[in-house]
Amino acid sequence: MTDYPIAITLENFQDVILERSKTTLVLVDFWAEQVPESVELRDKLTQKLAQYSDTILLTTVDCLTQQQIAAQFGLQSLPTAVLVQDGQPIDGLSGPQTDETIDAFLEKYLPKAEDTLFKEAKELLAQEQINEAYTNAHKAYQLANDRADIKLILAECSILVGKLDEAESLIASIKMIDQDSDYQAVLAKLELAMQAADSPEIKALEEQLAKTPDNIELQKQLATQYSQVNRNEEALVILFSLVQKNADEGESKHLLLDVLKALPEGDPLASKYRRKLFSMMY
């Protein structure tokens, strides 16, 4: 960004300080070359806010060339930075600052890690990148496991990757005050997924296999049906058993690897069966 941070002048004052601060927080940093601490604060803010310009727009005022603007803000000393919203100062920094004090100040206004992960999970879900959405939603939940909106997005992702028990537990933990239309929609999806996971086709195969437990073709058919409704652990149990009994049985191994590839990144189930495969082979 060639105009970052934005140098404030009388010509752009109206547009940036008054107009843009209606939609984005604007941080106005005052500096002068003969005050090293003010230059240091300007440079640190530039570095720390470079990736957050959509949340806090950093602007600078050179107090040597823009004395009228400094006077408008009632500037008394350097270094000083003033946070502006809707054209009005709402917070600021004054005096020499350490990295810690700057970070503490910015933390109040920058998006938290869980907010960023939550937003990314929603976007990935909309793009049908289910495994990636699940990974981000799970990370957000680890950071803020009391937030109903994060529980809901993780529950929805859990349903789509077949972790129905996890989804059920998450939904059950949401308090009545947060049981809005989004909650009802995810609950309905869970109920449908639970019905699909125990389809008549699966029940029929389970009954046949109970009568002929050594039937390899039936086992592969049932494992395939399980994987199609995201009952991945049950599919893996069957397929690993087949591979364990006959390492040369290519179709079972291929099916097993397909199930593992379909699991979200970092899924403990994938790690568990990859270790089991590795141990069996070596």
Tab-separated table of C-alpha atoms in Angstrom:
chain	number	residue	atom	x	y	z
A	1	MET	CA	0.000	0.000	0.000
A	2	THR	CA	1.863	3.051	-1.272
A	3	ASP	CA	-0.137	5.574	0.795
A	4	TYR	CA	0.190	3.719	4.097
A	5	PRO	CA	0.129	5.251	6.606
A	6	ILE	CA	-1.868	8.195	5.234
A	7	ALA	CA	-0.205	11.561	5.826
A	8	ILE	CA	-2.892	13.996	6.955
A	9	THR	CA	-2.993	17.446	5.368
A	10	LEU	CA	-5.598	20.199	5.294
A	11	GLU	CA	-6.645	18.895	1.877
A	12	ASN	CA	-7.541	15.351	3.008
A	13	PHE	CA	-8.506	16.094	6.625
A	14	GLN	CA	-12.244	16.191	5.878
A	15	ASP	CA	-12.225	12.973	3.862
A	16	VAL	CA	-10.055	10.867	6.180
A	17	ILE	CA	-10.620	12.151	9.709
A	18	LEU	CA	-14.282	13.090	9.431
A	19	GLU	CA	-15.707	10.833	6.715
A	20	ARG	CA	-13.683	7.624	6.841
A	21	SER	CA	-13.823	7.520	10.641
A	22	LYS	CA	-17.589	6.939	10.282
A	23	THR	CA	-16.929	3.413	8.998
A	24	THR	CA	-13.386	2.638	10.238
A	25	LEU	CA	-11.457	3.562	13.347
A	26	VAL	CA	-8.784	6.121	12.431
A	27	LEU	CA	-5.617	6.375	14.505
A	28	VAL	CA	-3.951	9.782	14.127
A	29	ASP	CA	-0.265	9.664	15.078
A	30	PHE	CA	1.487	12.990	15.684
A	31	TRP	CA	5.248	13.145	15.145
A	32	ALA	CA	8.144	15.475	14.524
A	33	GLU	CA	11.640	14.652	13.294
A	34	GLN	CA	13.294	16.390	16.266
A	35	VAL	CA	11.412	14.176	18.760
A	36	PRO	CA	12.888	10.655	18.326
A	37	GLU	CA	10.290	9.035	20.594
A	38	SER	CA	7.504	10.247	18.316
A	39	VAL	CA	9.256	8.855	15.235
A	40	GLU	CA	9.722	5.545	17.067
A	41	LEU	CA	6.001	5.398	17.960
A	42	ARG	CA	5.026	6.202	14.369
A	43	ASP	CA	7.249	3.413	13.021
A	44	LYS	CA	6.026	0.861	15.563
A	45	LEU	CA	2.375	1.665	14.839
A	46	THR	CA	3.079	1.410	11.110
A	47	GLN	CA	4.519	-2.066	11.577
A	48	LYS	CA	1.856	-3.319	13.985
A	49	LEU	CA	-1.138	-2.041	12.009
A	50	ALA	CA	0.023	-2.858	8.465
A	51	GLN	CA	-2.285	-5.884	8.185
A	52	TYR	CA	-5.231	-4.311	10.023
A	53	SER	CA	-6.015	-1.269	7.881
A	54	ASP	CA	-9.595	-2.476	7.424
A	55	THR	CA	-10.051	-2.265	11.219
A	56	ILE	CA	-7.797	0.655	12.217
A	57	LEU	CA	-6.630	3.087	9.551
A	58	LEU	CA	-3.288	4.568	10.585
A	59	THR	CA	-2.694	8.207	9.678
A	60	THR	CA	0.176	10.531	10.571
A	61	VAL	CA	0.508	14.246	11.171
A	62	ASP	CA	3.908	15.881	10.703
A	63	CYS	CA	3.733	18.559	13.378
A	64	LEU	CA	6.353	20.728	11.635
A	65	THR	CA	4.396	21.085	8.402
A	66	GLN	CA	0.849	20.601	9.719
A	67	GLN	CA	0.766	22.821	12.793
A	68	GLN	CA	-2.839	23.871	12.140
A	69	ILE	CA	-4.043	20.254	12.351
A	70	ALA	CA	-2.019	19.664	15.519
A	71	ALA	CA	-3.635	22.751	17.027
A	72	GLN	CA	-7.112	21.518	16.039
A	73	PHE	CA	-6.503	18.396	18.108
A	74	GLY	CA	-5.183	20.470	20.998
A	75	LEU	CA	-1.862	18.676	20.862
A	76	GLN	CA	0.216	19.378	23.976
A	77	SER	CA	3.199	17.033	23.719
A	78	LEU	CA	4.892	14.343	21.645
A	79	PRO	CA	4.639	11.442	21.164
A	80	THR	CA	0.838	11.355	20.951
A	81	ALA	CA	-1.613	9.220	19.002
A	82	VAL	CA	-5.381	9.790	19.015
A	83	LEU	CA	-8.019	7.218	18.036
A	84	VAL	CA	-10.949	8.772	16.184
A	85	GLN	CA	-14.442	7.377	15.592
A	86	ASP	CA	-17.211	9.329	13.852
A	87	GLY	CA	-14.934	12.362	13.805
A	88	GLN	CA	-14.476	12.330	17.593
A	89	PRO	CA	-11.450	11.273	19.718
A	90	ILE	CA	-12.305	8.187	21.787
A	91	ASP	CA	-8.915	7.021	23.088
A	92	GLY	CA	-5.214	7.580	22.664
A	93	LEU	CA	-1.596	7.184	23.649
A	94	SER	CA	0.588	9.890	25.154
A	95	GLY	CA	4.265	9.850	26.031
A	96	PRO	CA	6.991	7.296	25.211
A	97	GLN	CA	5.563	3.786	24.688
A	98	THR	CA	6.930	0.266	24.944
A	99	ASP	CA	5.844	-2.568	22.665
A	100	GLU	CA	3.807	-3.943	25.555
A	101	THR	CA	1.858	-0.727	26.157
A	102	ILE	CA	1.209	-0.282	22.434
A	103	ASP	CA	-0.010	-3.878	22.112
A	104	ALA	CA	-2.274	-3.485	25.145
A	105	PHE	CA	-3.789	-0.362	23.611
A	106	LEU	CA	-4.333	-1.908	20.167
A	107	GLU	CA	-5.696	-5.153	21.614
A	108	LYS	CA	-8.810	-3.303	22.751
A	109	TYR	CA	-9.735	-2.486	19.160
A	110	LEU	CA	-8.184	-5.125	16.903
A	111	PRO	CA	-10.112	-8.308	16.090
A	112	LYS	CA	-9.267	-11.202	18.398
A	113	ALA	CA	-7.780	-14.387	16.947
A	114	GLU	CA	-11.028	-16.271	17.557
A	115	ASP	CA	-12.984	-13.604	15.665
A	116	THR	CA	-10.720	-13.960	12.645
A	117	LEU	CA	-10.930	-17.768	12.747
A	118	PHE	CA	-14.716	-17.614	13.138
A	119	LYS	CA	-15.052	-15.300	10.134
A	120	GLU	CA	-12.763	-17.497	8.033
A	121	ALA	CA	-14.714	-20.620	9.043
A	122	LYS	CA	-17.974	-19.028	7.889
A	123	GLU	CA	-16.432	-17.998	4.568
A	124	LEU	CA	-14.930	-21.451	3.997
A	125	LEU	CA	-18.242	-23.094	4.860
A	126	ALA	CA	-20.028	-20.879	2.315
A	127	GLN	CA	-17.437	-21.998	-0.264
A	128	GLU	CA	-18.098	-25.653	0.701
A	129	GLN	CA	-14.511	-26.125	1.893
A	130	ILE	CA	-15.814	-28.196	4.764
A	131	ASN	CA	-12.628	-29.652	6.223
A	132	GLU	CA	-10.870	-26.282	6.231
A	133	ALA	CA	-13.936	-24.665	7.806
A	134	TYR	CA	-13.976	-27.335	10.519
A	135	THR	CA	-10.275	-26.789	11.280
A	136	ASN	CA	-10.734	-23.023	11.712
A	137	ALA	CA	-13.945	-23.394	13.717
A	138	HIS	CA	-12.249	-25.880	16.034
A	139	LYS	CA	-9.311	-23.508	16.584
A	140	ALA	CA	-11.747	-20.671	17.359
A	141	TYR	CA	-13.557	-22.918	19.844
A	142	GLN	CA	-10.288	-23.748	21.598
A	143	LEU	CA	-9.722	-20.021	22.118
A	144	ALA	CA	-13.303	-19.120	23.134
A	145	ASN	CA	-15.298	-22.206	24.072
A	146	ASP	CA	-18.037	-20.186	25.787
A	147	ARG	CA	-19.241	-18.337	22.679
A	148	ALA	CA	-22.525	-19.600	21.271
A	149	ASP	CA	-21.800	-18.375	17.721
A	150	ILE	CA	-18.523	-20.311	17.647
A	151	LYS	CA	-20.207	-23.417	19.077
A	152	LEU	CA	-22.838	-23.249	16.331
A	153	ILE	CA	-20.396	-22.900	13.446
A	154	LEU	CA	-18.307	-25.756	14.855
A	155	ALA	CA	-21.447	-27.884	15.347
A	156	GLU	CA	-22.486	-27.274	11.737
A	157	CYS	CA	-19.013	-28.186	10.488
A	158	SER	CA	-18.975	-31.245	12.762
A	159	ILE	CA	-22.211	-32.453	11.215
A	160	LEU	CA	-20.798	-32.105	7.719
A	161	VAL	CA	-17.619	-34.051	8.555
A	162	GLY	CA	-19.582	-36.727	10.376
A	163	LYS	CA	-18.704	-35.894	13.971
A	164	LEU	CA	-22.315	-36.160	15.090
A	165	ASP	CA	-21.542	-36.869	18.747
A	166	GLU	CA	-19.387	-33.749	18.878
A	167	ALA	CA	-22.122	-31.684	17.205
A	168	GLU	CA	-24.739	-33.032	19.599
A	169	SER	CA	-22.580	-32.152	22.614
A	170	LEU	CA	-21.940	-28.628	21.320
A	171	ILE	CA	-25.614	-27.957	20.633
A	172	ALA	CA	-26.613	-29.318	24.045
A	173	SER	CA	-24.243	-26.839	25.709
A	174	ILE	CA	-25.866	-23.770	24.133
A	175	LYS	CA	-27.958	-21.854	26.664
A	176	MET	CA	-31.621	-21.115	26.062
A	177	ILE	CA	-30.965	-17.387	25.632
A	178	ASP	CA	-28.815	-18.199	22.569
A	179	GLN	CA	-31.231	-20.678	20.999
A	180	ASP	CA	-32.190	-18.455	18.056
A	181	SER	CA	-33.127	-19.283	14.458
A	182	ASP	CA	-29.500	-20.209	13.639
A	183	TYR	CA	-29.531	-22.659	16.539
A	184	GLN	CA	-32.787	-24.199	15.297
A	185	ALA	CA	-31.379	-24.565	11.777
A	186	VAL	CA	-28.250	-26.392	12.985
A	187	LEU	CA	-30.335	-28.581	15.293
A	188	ALA	CA	-32.524	-29.583	12.332
A	189	LYS	CA	-29.410	-30.428	10.297
A	190	LEU	CA	-28.163	-32.625	13.124
A	191	GLU	CA	-31.443	-34.527	13.322
A	192	LEU	CA	-31.417	-35.143	9.567
A	193	ALA	CA	-27.778	-36.263	9.650
A	194	MET	CA	-28.466	-38.696	12.481
A	195	GLN	CA	-31.330	-40.209	10.507
A	196	ALA	CA	-29.169	-40.515	7.390
A	197	ALA	CA	-26.339	-42.095	9.358
A	198	ASP	CA	-28.572	-45.027	10.219
A	199	SER	CA	-30.197	-45.587	6.839
A	200	PRO	CA	-32.143	-48.745	5.874
A	201	GLU	CA	-29.281	-49.722	3.530
A	202	ILE	CA	-26.791	-49.633	6.386
A	203	LYS	CA	-29.116	-51.565	8.697
A	204	ALA	CA	-29.597	-54.243	6.035
A	205	LEU	CA	-25.846	-54.630	5.497
A	206	GLU	CA	-25.248	-54.795	9.257
A	207	GLU	CA	-27.833	-57.570	9.571
A	208	GLN	CA	-26.315	-59.536	6.674
A	209	LEU	CA	-22.826	-59.140	8.083
A	210	ALA	CA	-23.976	-60.320	11.500
A	211	LYS	CA	-25.013	-63.587	9.852
A	212	THR	CA	-21.827	-63.951	7.762
A	213	PRO	CA	-19.132	-61.991	9.642
A	214	ASP	CA	-16.288	-63.276	7.422
A	215	ASN	CA	-17.830	-62.008	4.194
A	216	ILE	CA	-15.167	-59.607	2.882
A	217	GLU	CA	-17.359	-58.063	0.176
A	218	LEU	CA	-20.083	-57.268	2.692
A	219	GLN	CA	-17.499	-55.686	4.992
A	220	LYS	CA	-16.230	-53.455	2.177
A	221	GLN	CA	-19.777	-52.494	1.201
A	222	LEU	CA	-20.638	-51.599	4.782
A	223	ALA	CA	-17.398	-49.617	5.215
A	224	THR	CA	-18.206	-47.698	2.032
A	225	GLN	CA	-21.727	-46.948	3.279
A	226	TYR	CA	-20.334	-45.805	6.633
A	227	SER	CA	-17.864	-43.445	4.947
A	228	GLN	CA	-20.598	-41.981	2.741
A	229	VAL	CA	-22.566	-40.896	5.803
A	230	ASN	CA	-19.360	-39.805	7.605
A	231	ARG	CA	-19.325	-42.665	10.100
A	232	ASN	CA	-15.609	-42.635	9.474
A	233	GLU	CA	-14.336	-44.383	12.568
A	234	GLU	CA	-16.573	-47.402	11.974
A	235	ALA	CA	-15.439	-47.499	8.346
A	236	LEU	CA	-11.792	-47.351	9.388
A	237	VAL	CA	-12.188	-50.136	11.945
A	238	ILE	CA	-13.521	-52.478	9.228
A	239	LEU	CA	-11.037	-51.463	6.546
A	240	PHE	CA	-7.978	-51.599	8.787
A	241	SER	CA	-9.010	-55.065	9.952
A	242	LEU	CA	-9.214	-56.201	6.310
A	243	VAL	CA	-5.808	-54.690	5.472
A	244	GLN	CA	-4.319	-56.197	8.621
A	245	LYS	CA	-5.516	-59.665	7.603
A	246	ASN	CA	-4.365	-59.267	4.008
A	247	ALA	CA	-1.888	-56.483	3.269
A	248	ASP	CA	-2.043	-57.293	-0.448
A	249	GLU	CA	-5.785	-56.645	-0.618
A	250	GLY	CA	-5.537	-53.452	-2.646
A	251	GLU	CA	-9.180	-52.345	-2.691
A	252	SER	CA	-9.487	-52.268	1.114
A	253	LYS	CA	-6.259	-50.315	1.455
A	254	HIS	CA	-7.391	-47.869	-1.230
A	255	LEU	CA	-10.727	-47.346	0.518
A	256	LEU	CA	-8.968	-46.854	3.864
A	257	LEU	CA	-6.644	-44.200	2.422
A	258	ASP	CA	-9.610	-42.429	0.796
A	259	VAL	CA	-11.367	-42.204	4.173
A	260	LEU	CA	-8.194	-40.829	5.792
A	261	LYS	CA	-7.789	-38.204	3.044
A	262	ALA	CA	-11.368	-37.048	3.557
A	263	LEU	CA	-10.809	-36.261	7.250
A	264	PRO	CA	-10.090	-32.666	8.349
A	265	GLU	CA	-6.479	-31.573	8.818
A	266	GLY	CA	-5.183	-32.563	12.236
A	267	ASP	CA	-8.056	-34.940	12.952
A	268	PRO	CA	-6.941	-37.328	15.745
A	269	LEU	CA	-8.682	-40.202	13.949
A	270	ALA	CA	-6.501	-39.708	10.869
A	271	SER	CA	-3.346	-39.554	13.001
A	272	LYS	CA	-4.348	-42.702	14.864
A	273	TYR	CA	-4.876	-44.814	11.732
A	274	ARG	CA	-1.861	-43.450	9.903
A	275	ARG	CA	0.255	-44.555	12.890
A	276	LYS	CA	-1.417	-47.977	12.837
A	277	LEU	CA	-0.723	-48.337	9.121
A	278	PHE	CA	2.886	-47.264	9.566
A	279	SER	CA	3.401	-49.723	12.437
A	280	MET	CA	1.919	-52.549	10.387
A	281	MET	CA	4.108	-51.819	7.377
A	282	TYR	CA	7.372	-51.293	9.292
